[in-house]
Structure formats: structure tokens, C-alpha cells
Amino acid sequence: MLSLKQQRLLASYLLNLQRGERFVFETMIADIHRLADLGAYELATDVFVALCIFMRDRPRFSAYGRRNRAFRSLYGKRSMRALDSHLIANGARRTADSIRP
């Protein structure tokens, strides 16, 4: 279940869909990197959850996301579960529970 904050974040990104799904995806990735660099891990986690929902709702697009270098750089050679653990270790909330359909 998405929190109200996560729902609003996703809605704000979806306002840019007229620029294309790829633009929205790349904007979300860039925001996650910037927020993590600033130490805003909780907000980065919320954007990451919104990104996962965005990709889940667009199956044809999620394959592009997995091949995208910027997306893969979020978790390096680790799994998505490892990324979730890293975010939790830095004080963020667990993302897996929010992503379930």
C-alpha cells in the first residue's frame, strides 16, 4: 500500500507523461541519485517506490529500465532486495511492502 506521500510523488511525476515515459523514468532516476547524495534517504526511498510502481504498471517499459545504466547504478551488481536493505540501513522505510499490487 502506497503512503499518501508516495501517491503524491507518483502523481507529480505522471504529470510529465506528455514528455514521454522515458523522460519520466530518467527524471525519477536522477532525483533518486540526487536525494541519496544529499543524504535524504527517506525521500529517495519514496521516489524509488514510485519508480517501481511506474515500471510495474508499464511492462513493456520495465525491460528498458532494467537495461538502463542509470537504473542499474542504483543497486550496482546487487539485487533489488539488497538495495532495499541498503536504504533501510540508512534510515529509510522498507520498499517491498509498498510495491505489491
PDB file of C-alpha atoms in Angstrom:
ATOM      1  CA  MET A   1       0.000   0.000   0.000  1.00  0.00           C
ATOM      2  CA  LEU A   2       1.407   3.352  -1.012  1.00  0.00           C
ATOM      3  CA  SER A   3       1.513   6.115   1.544  1.00  0.00           C
ATOM      4  CA  LEU A   4      -0.171   9.408   0.714  1.00  0.00           C
ATOM      5  CA  LYS A   5       3.260  10.967   0.208  1.00  0.00           C
ATOM      6  CA  GLN A   6       4.261   8.246  -2.264  1.00  0.00           C
ATOM      7  CA  GLN A   7       0.950   8.594  -4.121  1.00  0.00           C
ATOM      8  CA  ARG A   8       1.509  12.328  -4.466  1.00  0.00           C
ATOM      9  CA  LEU A   9       5.083  11.825  -5.639  1.00  0.00           C
ATOM     10  CA  LEU A  10       3.969   9.352  -8.295  1.00  0.00           C
ATOM     11  CA  ALA A  11       1.166  11.680  -9.410  1.00  0.00           C
ATOM     12  CA  SER A  12       3.607  14.581  -9.718  1.00  0.00           C
ATOM     13  CA  TYR A  13       5.896  12.517 -11.937  1.00  0.00           C
ATOM     14  CA  LEU A  14       2.960  11.304 -14.039  1.00  0.00           C
ATOM     15  CA  LEU A  15       2.120  14.932 -14.842  1.00  0.00           C
ATOM     16  CA  ASN A  16       5.185  14.843 -17.109  1.00  0.00           C
ATOM     17  CA  LEU A  17       3.990  11.880 -19.185  1.00  0.00           C
ATOM     18  CA  GLN A  18       3.329  14.183 -22.148  1.00  0.00           C
ATOM     19  CA  ARG A  19       7.131  14.337 -22.452  1.00  0.00           C
ATOM     20  CA  GLY A  20       7.253  10.561 -22.626  1.00  0.00           C
ATOM     21  CA  GLU A  21       7.697   7.590 -20.317  1.00  0.00           C
ATOM     22  CA  ARG A  22      11.441   7.614 -20.857  1.00  0.00           C
ATOM     23  CA  PHE A  23      11.661  11.231 -19.667  1.00  0.00           C
ATOM     24  CA  VAL A  24       9.686  10.433 -16.508  1.00  0.00           C
ATOM     25  CA  PHE A  25      11.834   7.359 -15.836  1.00  0.00           C
ATOM     26  CA  GLU A  26      15.108   9.257 -16.266  1.00  0.00           C
ATOM     27  CA  THR A  27      13.858  12.136 -14.107  1.00  0.00           C
ATOM     28  CA  MET A  28      12.982   9.737 -11.292  1.00  0.00           C
ATOM     29  CA  ILE A  29      16.386   8.040 -11.509  1.00  0.00           C
ATOM     30  CA  ALA A  30      18.192  11.386 -11.440  1.00  0.00           C
ATOM     31  CA  ASP A  31      16.120  12.505  -8.445  1.00  0.00           C
ATOM     32  CA  ILE A  32      16.931   9.311  -6.528  1.00  0.00           C
ATOM     33  CA  HIS A  33      20.653   9.829  -7.143  1.00  0.00           C
ATOM     34  CA  ARG A  34      20.485  13.491  -6.075  1.00  0.00           C
ATOM     35  CA  LEU A  35      18.466  12.751  -2.953  1.00  0.00           C
ATOM     36  CA  ALA A  36      20.822   9.954  -1.906  1.00  0.00           C
ATOM     37  CA  ASP A  37      23.806  12.255  -2.462  1.00  0.00           C
ATOM     38  CA  LEU A  38      22.154  14.808  -0.185  1.00  0.00           C
ATOM     39  CA  GLY A  39      21.502  12.159   2.458  1.00  0.00           C
ATOM     40  CA  ALA A  40      17.712  12.346   2.066  1.00  0.00           C
ATOM     41  CA  TYR A  41      17.338   8.562   2.118  1.00  0.00           C
ATOM     42  CA  GLU A  42      13.720   8.520   3.235  1.00  0.00           C
ATOM     43  CA  LEU A  43      12.617  10.712   0.334  1.00  0.00           C
ATOM     44  CA  ALA A  44      14.864   8.733  -2.037  1.00  0.00           C
ATOM     45  CA  THR A  45      13.073   5.593  -0.872  1.00  0.00           C
ATOM     46  CA  ASP A  46       9.693   7.170  -1.572  1.00  0.00           C
ATOM     47  CA  VAL A  47      10.787   8.122  -5.098  1.00  0.00           C
ATOM     48  CA  PHE A  48      12.187   4.607  -5.574  1.00  0.00           C
ATOM     49  CA  VAL A  49       8.830   3.104  -4.582  1.00  0.00           C
ATOM     50  CA  ALA A  50       7.099   5.433  -7.046  1.00  0.00           C
ATOM     51  CA  LEU A  51       9.586   4.332  -9.720  1.00  0.00           C
ATOM     52  CA  CYS A  52       8.881   0.664  -9.042  1.00  0.00           C
ATOM     53  CA  ILE A  53       5.133   1.282  -9.339  1.00  0.00           C
ATOM     54  CA  PHE A  54       5.719   3.254 -12.544  1.00  0.00           C
ATOM     55  CA  MET A  55       7.682   0.341 -14.009  1.00  0.00           C
ATOM     56  CA  ARG A  56       5.240  -2.290 -12.720  1.00  0.00           C
ATOM     57  CA  ASP A  57       2.356  -0.553 -14.487  1.00  0.00           C
ATOM     58  CA  ARG A  58       4.292  -0.431 -17.781  1.00  0.00           C
ATOM     59  CA  PRO A  59       5.539  -3.976 -18.507  1.00  0.00           C
ATOM     60  CA  ARG A  60       6.914  -3.083 -21.942  1.00  0.00           C
ATOM     61  CA  PHE A  61       8.849  -0.232 -20.365  1.00  0.00           C
ATOM     62  CA  SER A  62      10.241  -2.164 -17.408  1.00  0.00           C
ATOM     63  CA  ALA A  63      12.561  -4.133 -19.728  1.00  0.00           C
ATOM     64  CA  TYR A  64      14.089  -0.835 -20.861  1.00  0.00           C
ATOM     65  CA  GLY A  65      14.505   0.146 -17.236  1.00  0.00           C
ATOM     66  CA  ARG A  66      16.426  -2.998 -16.396  1.00  0.00           C
ATOM     67  CA  ARG A  67      18.834  -2.344 -19.277  1.00  0.00           C
ATOM     68  CA  ASN A  68      19.296   1.316 -18.393  1.00  0.00           C
ATOM     69  CA  ARG A  69      22.714   2.093 -16.926  1.00  0.00           C
ATOM     70  CA  ALA A  70      21.402   4.793 -14.573  1.00  0.00           C
ATOM     71  CA  PHE A  71      18.806   2.406 -13.139  1.00  0.00           C
ATOM     72  CA  ARG A  72      21.338  -0.384 -12.684  1.00  0.00           C
ATOM     73  CA  SER A  73      23.675   2.061 -10.948  1.00  0.00           C
ATOM     74  CA  LEU A  74      21.099   2.402  -8.163  1.00  0.00           C
ATOM     75  CA  TYR A  75      21.943  -1.058  -6.946  1.00  0.00           C
ATOM     76  CA  GLY A  76      25.152  -1.942  -8.803  1.00  0.00           C
ATOM     77  CA  LYS A  77      25.630  -5.675  -9.027  1.00  0.00           C
ATOM     78  CA  ARG A  78      23.317  -6.303  -6.098  1.00  0.00           C
ATOM     79  CA  SER A  79      19.695  -7.325  -6.285  1.00  0.00           C
ATOM     80  CA  MET A  80      16.750  -5.018  -5.697  1.00  0.00           C
ATOM     81  CA  ARG A  81      16.420  -6.634  -2.257  1.00  0.00           C
ATOM     82  CA  ALA A  82      19.988  -5.562  -1.486  1.00  0.00           C
ATOM     83  CA  LEU A  83      19.104  -2.008  -2.498  1.00  0.00           C
ATOM     84  CA  ASP A  84      16.102  -2.149  -0.183  1.00  0.00           C
ATOM     85  CA  SER A  85      18.372  -3.316   2.655  1.00  0.00           C
ATOM     86  CA  HIS A  86      20.832  -0.509   1.920  1.00  0.00           C
ATOM     87  CA  LEU A  87      18.077   2.099   2.097  1.00  0.00           C
ATOM     88  CA  ILE A  88      16.770   0.633   5.365  1.00  0.00           C
ATOM     89  CA  ALA A  89      20.278   0.667   6.835  1.00  0.00           C
ATOM     90  CA  ASN A  90      20.411   4.378   6.075  1.00  0.00           C
ATOM     91  CA  GLY A  91      17.198   5.060   7.942  1.00  0.00           C
ATOM     92  CA  ALA A  92      14.625   4.700   5.183  1.00  0.00           C
ATOM     93  CA  ARG A  93      11.470   2.625   5.213  1.00  0.00           C
ATOM     94  CA  ARG A  94      11.108  -0.787   3.621  1.00  0.00           C
ATOM     95  CA  THR A  95      10.010  -0.513  -0.029  1.00  0.00           C
ATOM     96  CA  ALA A  96       8.924  -4.080  -0.835  1.00  0.00           C
ATOM     97  CA  ASP A  97       5.707  -3.843   1.183  1.00  0.00           C
ATOM     98  CA  SER A  98       4.640  -0.728  -0.730  1.00  0.00           C
ATOM     99  CA  ILE A  99       5.226  -2.160  -4.180  1.00  0.00           C
ATOM    100  CA  ARG A 100       2.895  -5.144  -4.020  1.00  0.00           C
ATOM    101  CA  PRO A 101      -0.122  -4.786  -6.344  1.00  0.00           C
TER     102      PRO A 101
END
